[in-house]
Coordinates of C-alpha atoms in Angstrom, one line a residue:
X1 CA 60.7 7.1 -32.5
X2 CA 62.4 4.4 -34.7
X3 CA 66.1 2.4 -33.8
X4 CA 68.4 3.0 -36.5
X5 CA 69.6 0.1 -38.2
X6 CA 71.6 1.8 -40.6
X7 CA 74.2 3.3 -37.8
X8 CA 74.8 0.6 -34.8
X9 CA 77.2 2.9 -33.1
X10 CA 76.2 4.4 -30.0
X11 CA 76.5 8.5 -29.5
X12 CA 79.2 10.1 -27.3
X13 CA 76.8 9.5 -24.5
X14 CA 76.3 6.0 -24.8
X15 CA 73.0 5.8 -26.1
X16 CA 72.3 3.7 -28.9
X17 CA 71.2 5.6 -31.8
X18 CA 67.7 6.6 -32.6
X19 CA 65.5 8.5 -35.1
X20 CA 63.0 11.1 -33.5
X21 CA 60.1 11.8 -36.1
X22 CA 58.2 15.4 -35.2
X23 CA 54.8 15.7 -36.7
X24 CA 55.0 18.7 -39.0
X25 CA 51.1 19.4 -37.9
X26 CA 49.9 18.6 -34.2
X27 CA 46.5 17.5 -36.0
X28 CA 48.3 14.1 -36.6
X29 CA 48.8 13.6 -32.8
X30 CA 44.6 14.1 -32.4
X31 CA 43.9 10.3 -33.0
X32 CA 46.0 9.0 -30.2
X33 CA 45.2 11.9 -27.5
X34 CA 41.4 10.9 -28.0
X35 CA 42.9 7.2 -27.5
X36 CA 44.4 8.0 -23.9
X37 CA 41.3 10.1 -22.6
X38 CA 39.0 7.4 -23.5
X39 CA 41.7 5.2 -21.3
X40 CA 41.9 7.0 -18.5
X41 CA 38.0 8.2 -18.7
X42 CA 37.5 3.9 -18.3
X43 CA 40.3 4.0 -16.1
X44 CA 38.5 6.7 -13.6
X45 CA 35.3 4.7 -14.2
X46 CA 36.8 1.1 -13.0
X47 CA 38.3 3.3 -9.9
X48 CA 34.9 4.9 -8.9
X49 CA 33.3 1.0 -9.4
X50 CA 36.3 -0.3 -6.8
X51 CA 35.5 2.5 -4.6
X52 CA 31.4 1.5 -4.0
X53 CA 31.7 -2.3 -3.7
X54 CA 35.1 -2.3 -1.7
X55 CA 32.7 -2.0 1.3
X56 CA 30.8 -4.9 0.4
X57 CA 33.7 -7.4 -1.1
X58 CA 35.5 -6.5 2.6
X59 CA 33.2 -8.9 4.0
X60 CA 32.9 -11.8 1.3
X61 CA 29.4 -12.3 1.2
X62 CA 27.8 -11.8 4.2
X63 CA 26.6 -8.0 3.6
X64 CA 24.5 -8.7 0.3
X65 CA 23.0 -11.8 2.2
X66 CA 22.2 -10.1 5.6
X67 CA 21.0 -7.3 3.4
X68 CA 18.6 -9.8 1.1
X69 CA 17.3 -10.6 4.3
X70 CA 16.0 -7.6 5.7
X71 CA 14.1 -6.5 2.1
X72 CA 12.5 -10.1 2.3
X73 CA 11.5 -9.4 6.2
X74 CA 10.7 -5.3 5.6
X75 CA 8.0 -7.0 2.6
X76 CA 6.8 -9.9 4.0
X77 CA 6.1 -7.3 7.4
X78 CA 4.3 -4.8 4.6
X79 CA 2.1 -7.6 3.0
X80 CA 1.2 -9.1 6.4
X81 CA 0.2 -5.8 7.3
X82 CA -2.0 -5.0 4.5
X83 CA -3.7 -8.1 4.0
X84 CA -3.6 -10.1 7.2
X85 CA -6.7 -9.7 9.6
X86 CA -6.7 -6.3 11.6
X87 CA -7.0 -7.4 15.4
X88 CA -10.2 -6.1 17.6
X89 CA -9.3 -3.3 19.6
X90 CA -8.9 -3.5 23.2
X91 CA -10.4 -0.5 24.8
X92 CA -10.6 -0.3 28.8
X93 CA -13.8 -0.7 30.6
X94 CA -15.0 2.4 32.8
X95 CA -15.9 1.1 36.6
X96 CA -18.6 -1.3 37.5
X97 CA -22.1 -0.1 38.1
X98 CA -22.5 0.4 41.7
X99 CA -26.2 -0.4 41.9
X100 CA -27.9 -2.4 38.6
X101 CA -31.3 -3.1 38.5
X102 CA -31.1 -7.0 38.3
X103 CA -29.0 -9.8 39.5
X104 CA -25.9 -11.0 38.6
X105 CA -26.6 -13.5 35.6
X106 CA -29.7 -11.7 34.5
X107 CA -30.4 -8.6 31.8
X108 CA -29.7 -5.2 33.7
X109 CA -27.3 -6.7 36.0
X110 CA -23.9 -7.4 35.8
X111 CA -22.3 -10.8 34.6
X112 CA -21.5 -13.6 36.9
X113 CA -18.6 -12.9 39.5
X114 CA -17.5 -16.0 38.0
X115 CA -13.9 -16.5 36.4
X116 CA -13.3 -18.2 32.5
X117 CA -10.4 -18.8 30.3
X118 CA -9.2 -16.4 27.3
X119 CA -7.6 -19.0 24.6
X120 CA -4.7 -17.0 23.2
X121 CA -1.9 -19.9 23.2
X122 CA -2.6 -20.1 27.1
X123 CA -5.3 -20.8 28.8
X124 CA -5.4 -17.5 31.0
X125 CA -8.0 -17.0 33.8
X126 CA -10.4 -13.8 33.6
X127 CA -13.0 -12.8 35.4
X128 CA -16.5 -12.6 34.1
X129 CA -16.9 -8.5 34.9
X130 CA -13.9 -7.7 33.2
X131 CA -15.7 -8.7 30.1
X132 CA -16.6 -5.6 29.2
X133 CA -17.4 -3.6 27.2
X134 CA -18.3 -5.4 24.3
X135 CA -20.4 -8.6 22.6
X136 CA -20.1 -12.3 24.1
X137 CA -21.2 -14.7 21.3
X138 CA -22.5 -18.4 23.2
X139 CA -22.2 -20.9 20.1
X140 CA -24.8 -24.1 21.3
X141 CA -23.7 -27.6 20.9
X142 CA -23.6 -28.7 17.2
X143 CA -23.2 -25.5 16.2
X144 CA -22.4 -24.6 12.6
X145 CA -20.0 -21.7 12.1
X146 CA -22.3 -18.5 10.2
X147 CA -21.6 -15.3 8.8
X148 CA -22.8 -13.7 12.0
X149 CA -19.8 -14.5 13.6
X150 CA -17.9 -12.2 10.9
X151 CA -20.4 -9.7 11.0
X152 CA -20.0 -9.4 15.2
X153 CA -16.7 -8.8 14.7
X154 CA -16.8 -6.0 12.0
X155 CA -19.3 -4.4 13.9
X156 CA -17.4 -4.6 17.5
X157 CA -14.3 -3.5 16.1
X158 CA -15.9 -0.1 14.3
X159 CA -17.2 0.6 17.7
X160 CA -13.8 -0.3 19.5
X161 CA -15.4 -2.8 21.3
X162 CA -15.0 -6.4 22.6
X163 CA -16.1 -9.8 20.9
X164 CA -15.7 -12.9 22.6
X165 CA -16.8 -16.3 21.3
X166 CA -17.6 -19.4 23.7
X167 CA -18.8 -22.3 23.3
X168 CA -22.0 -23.7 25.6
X169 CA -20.5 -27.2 27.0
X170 CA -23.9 -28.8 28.1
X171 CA -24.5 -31.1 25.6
X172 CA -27.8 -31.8 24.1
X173 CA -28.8 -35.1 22.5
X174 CA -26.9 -36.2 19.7
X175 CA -25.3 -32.8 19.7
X176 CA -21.7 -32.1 21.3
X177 CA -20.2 -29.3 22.5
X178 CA -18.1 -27.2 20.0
X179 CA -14.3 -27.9 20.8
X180 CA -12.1 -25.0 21.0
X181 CA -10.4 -25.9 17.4
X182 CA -13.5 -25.6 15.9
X183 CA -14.4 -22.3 17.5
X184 CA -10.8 -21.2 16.2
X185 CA -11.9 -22.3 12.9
X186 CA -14.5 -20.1 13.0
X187 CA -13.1 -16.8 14.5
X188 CA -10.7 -16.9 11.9
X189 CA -13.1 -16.4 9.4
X190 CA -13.3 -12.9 10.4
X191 CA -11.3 -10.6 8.5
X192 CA -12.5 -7.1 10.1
X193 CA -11.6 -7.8 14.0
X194 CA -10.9 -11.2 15.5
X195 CA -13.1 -12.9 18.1
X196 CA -11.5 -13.4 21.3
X197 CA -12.0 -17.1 22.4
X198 CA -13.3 -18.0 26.0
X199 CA -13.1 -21.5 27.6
X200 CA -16.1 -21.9 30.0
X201 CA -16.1 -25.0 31.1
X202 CA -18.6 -24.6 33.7
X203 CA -21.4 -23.2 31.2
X204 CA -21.3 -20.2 33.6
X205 CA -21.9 -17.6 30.5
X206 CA -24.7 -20.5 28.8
X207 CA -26.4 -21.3 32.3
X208 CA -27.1 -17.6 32.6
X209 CA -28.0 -16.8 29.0
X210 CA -28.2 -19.2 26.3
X211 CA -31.3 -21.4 25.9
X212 CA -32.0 -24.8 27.5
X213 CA -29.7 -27.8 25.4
X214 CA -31.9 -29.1 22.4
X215 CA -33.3 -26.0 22.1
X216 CA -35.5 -26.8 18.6
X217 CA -35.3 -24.4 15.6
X218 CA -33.3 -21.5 15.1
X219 CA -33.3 -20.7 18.7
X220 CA -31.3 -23.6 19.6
X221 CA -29.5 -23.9 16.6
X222 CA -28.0 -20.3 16.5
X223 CA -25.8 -17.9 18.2
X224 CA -26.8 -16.8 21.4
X225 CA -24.9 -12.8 21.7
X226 CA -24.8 -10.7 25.4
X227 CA -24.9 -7.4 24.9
X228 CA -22.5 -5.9 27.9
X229 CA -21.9 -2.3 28.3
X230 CA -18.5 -0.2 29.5
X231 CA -20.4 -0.2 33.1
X232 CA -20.6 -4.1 33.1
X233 CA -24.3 -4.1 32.9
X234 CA -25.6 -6.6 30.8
X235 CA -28.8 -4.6 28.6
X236 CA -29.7 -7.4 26.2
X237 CA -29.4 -10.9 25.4
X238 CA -30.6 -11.9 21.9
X239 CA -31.2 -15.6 20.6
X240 CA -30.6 -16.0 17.1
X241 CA -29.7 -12.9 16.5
X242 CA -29.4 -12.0 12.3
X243 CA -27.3 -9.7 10.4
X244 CA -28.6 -5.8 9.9
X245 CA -29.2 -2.2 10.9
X246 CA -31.1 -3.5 14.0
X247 CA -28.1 -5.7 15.2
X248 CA -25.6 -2.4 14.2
X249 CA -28.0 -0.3 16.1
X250 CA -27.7 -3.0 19.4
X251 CA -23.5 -3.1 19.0
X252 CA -23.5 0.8 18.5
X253 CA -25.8 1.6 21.5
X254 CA -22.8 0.1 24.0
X255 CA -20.6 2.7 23.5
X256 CA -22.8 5.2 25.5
X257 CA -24.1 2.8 27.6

């Protein structure tokens, strides 16, 4: 449609004049009817695009933020759990032996009815018995953190059993005691279970099992591990003990103790 300049006069209606052009062939119209579905296909497409982020432009911000924040906690909870240390298990020990064929303190009877400390951020007070069943590792004074502590704990876990670490605090010559950082320092070298760490500040556990202070060679120089069973019966103490089917065979055998 086209104004026509020739004839300014308006019709009888008061329009002002125009010139109507029909195509002769509707084919001429194609161009611009692709033209308006392409518009309103882009048109449908900015709608739909309005429709899935209205929920999250309601609220500014916060919802892409919050939601940032629960993928970075949801991976940094999956990574933790796939490569951080597994924990030892903590299985429940049956009931005490009522009649043991040695002493309290003393292989075949049952540990001292004597109370320590479990180090886990506390210091929390446990008896002795309740020990069980499991591996308590005495580290002597001086004592340089080994592979056997690592190996323990793999082996205690497989068997869902306990491993405690403690340190002997008689000293011994130029030796000192191992202080409870350093014995953290060395349970945390265990991927494959963690050692639980005991403060025993009486040397209850060393008076009863390790050897005398200053202690020469490997004896003195080396883990001291009680071997307790799910009846609280102690059926082994071994000095020096080193990694290898014989020590597997000694962890395994407290399970049907």
């Amino acid at each position: 449609m086209r104004p026509d300049g020739g004839d300014p006069e308006p019709d009888d209606y008061g329009l002002p004049r125009i010139d109507v052009v029909v195509p002769d062939d509707a084919r001429e119209l194609e161009r611009d009817v692709v033209a308006y579905r392409r518009e309103e296909r882009r048109r449908r497409r900015r709608e739909r695009t309005r429709r899935l982020v209205r929920p999250f432009t309601r609220f500014g911000v916060a919802i892409p933020i919050i939601a940032g924040a629960l993928l970075v906690a949801l991976l940094s909870g999956v990574l933790m759990t796939a490569f951080g240390p597994r924990p030892a298990p903590r299985p429940t020990g049956a009931q005490l032996a009522p009649r043991p064929s040695a002493s309290p303190g003393e292989v075949g009877g049952l540990l001292p009815d004597r109370q320590v400390d479990l180090v886990a951020g506390d210091h929390t007070p446990k008896r002795l018995i309740d020990l069980r069943p499991g591996v308590i590792a005495i580290a002597p004074p001086g004592y340089r953190c080994e592979n056997l502590v690592a190996e323990l704990a793999g082996r205690t876990q497989a068997s869902t059993l306990n491993f405690y670490l403690v340190a002997d605090p008689r000293p011994a010559g130029d030796r000192d005691p191992v202080p409870l950082k350093e014995l953290k320092a060395c349970a945390g070298t265990a991927h494959n279970g963690t050692p639980q760490i005991l403060d025993d500040r009486d040397g209850v556990l060393a008076g009863s099992y390790s050897p005398a202070p200053g202690t020469p060679g490997p004896t003195g120089s080396s883990l001291t591990a009680v071997f307790v069973q799910p009846d609280g019966v102690v059926t082994e103490v071994v000095h020096a003990p080193r990694p290898g089917p014989e020590l597997t065979a000694k962890v395994e055998s407290l399970r049907t103790g």
